[in-house]
Amino acid sequence: SGTDFIPLSIIGKSAKPHCFRGHQLKLTYYDQKKAWSDTATFKKWWGDFLKHVKRRTNKPVLLILDNCGPHCGKAAEFMID
């Protein structure tokens, strides 16, 4: 129906940002040395995405990605479930 949304995700440099201390996060935070979406970060996000989807449905789900390096080619071979 298009009414379910995955939680917002942010990539930052700090493993434990000061601004999040003492707050209940309603988003997923990933730390990466340069705050980029690299293959390792994308794999973590992909795992979280699959958990979210599998808890809600067993029907096919459409996910549209751009051709950013971590999203395509050999880096994305792990995505086949």
Tab-separated table of C-alpha atoms in Angstrom:
chain	number	residue	atom	x	y	z
A	1	SER	CA	0.000	0.000	0.000
A	2	GLY	CA	3.053	2.277	0.300
A	3	THR	CA	2.266	3.229	3.890
A	4	ASP	CA	5.225	1.554	5.623
A	5	PHE	CA	8.501	3.422	5.803
A	6	ILE	CA	11.865	2.205	7.039
A	7	PRO	CA	13.471	4.271	9.817
A	8	LEU	CA	15.635	7.207	8.753
A	9	SER	CA	19.351	6.355	8.553
A	10	ILE	CA	22.283	8.715	9.025
A	11	ILE	CA	25.982	8.129	8.392
A	12	GLY	CA	28.416	10.170	10.467
A	13	LYS	CA	32.091	10.131	11.415
A	14	SER	CA	31.797	9.762	15.178
A	15	ALA	CA	31.135	6.339	16.716
A	16	LYS	CA	29.237	7.995	19.587
A	17	PRO	CA	28.156	11.540	18.654
A	18	HIS	CA	27.752	13.975	21.548
A	19	CYS	CA	24.421	15.221	20.179
A	20	PHE	CA	22.825	11.766	20.621
A	21	ARG	CA	23.909	11.208	24.221
A	22	GLY	CA	20.970	10.849	26.560
A	23	HIS	CA	18.422	10.733	23.738
A	24	GLN	CA	16.245	7.900	22.490
A	25	LEU	CA	16.959	7.745	18.745
A	26	LYS	CA	14.169	7.245	16.232
A	27	LEU	CA	16.699	6.689	13.486
A	28	THR	CA	19.507	4.320	12.611
A	29	TYR	CA	23.009	5.766	12.928
A	30	TYR	CA	26.066	4.298	11.236
A	31	ASP	CA	29.589	5.551	11.776
A	32	GLN	CA	32.144	5.546	8.973
A	33	LYS	CA	35.579	7.178	8.878
A	34	LYS	CA	34.616	9.730	6.184
A	35	ALA	CA	30.815	9.624	6.703
A	36	TRP	CA	30.398	7.955	3.309
A	37	SER	CA	28.184	5.069	2.249
A	38	ASP	CA	30.854	2.460	1.662
A	39	THR	CA	30.276	-1.261	1.113
A	40	ALA	CA	30.560	-2.158	4.814
A	41	THR	CA	28.067	0.548	5.829
A	42	PHE	CA	25.686	-0.435	3.050
A	43	LYS	CA	25.849	-4.096	4.144
A	44	LYS	CA	24.872	-3.053	7.678
A	45	TRP	CA	22.000	-0.973	6.322
A	46	TRP	CA	20.934	-3.817	4.028
A	47	GLY	CA	20.752	-6.212	6.987
A	48	ASP	CA	18.629	-3.730	8.944
A	49	PHE	CA	16.409	-3.178	5.897
A	50	LEU	CA	15.822	-6.931	5.490
A	51	LYS	CA	14.940	-7.331	9.179
A	52	HIS	CA	12.466	-4.463	8.940
A	53	VAL	CA	10.791	-5.833	5.804
A	54	LYS	CA	10.665	-9.469	6.955
A	55	ARG	CA	8.954	-8.441	10.227
A	56	ARG	CA	6.188	-6.762	8.253
A	57	THR	CA	5.525	-8.866	5.162
A	58	ASN	CA	6.409	-11.964	3.203
A	59	LYS	CA	5.329	-10.344	-0.070
A	60	PRO	CA	7.799	-8.980	-2.639
A	61	VAL	CA	9.095	-5.483	-1.890
A	62	LEU	CA	10.384	-2.928	-4.390
A	63	LEU	CA	13.557	-1.065	-3.439
A	64	ILE	CA	14.995	1.451	-5.877
A	65	LEU	CA	18.698	2.286	-5.547
A	66	ASP	CA	20.994	4.524	-7.549
A	67	ASN	CA	24.232	3.301	-9.111
A	68	CYS	CA	26.486	4.431	-6.269
A	69	GLY	CA	29.485	2.096	-5.957
A	70	PRO	CA	28.363	0.237	-2.804
A	71	HIS	CA	24.879	-0.284	-4.292
A	72	CYS	CA	25.885	-2.057	-7.490
A	73	GLY	CA	28.297	-4.477	-9.124
A	74	LYS	CA	30.398	-6.915	-7.104
A	75	ALA	CA	29.723	-4.984	-3.909
A	76	ALA	CA	26.010	-5.827	-4.183
A	77	GLU	CA	26.346	-9.584	-4.782
A	78	PHE	CA	25.550	-10.181	-1.094
A	79	MET	CA	22.099	-8.661	-1.640
A	80	ILE	CA	20.631	-11.725	-3.309
A	81	ASP	CA	18.557	-13.367	-0.612
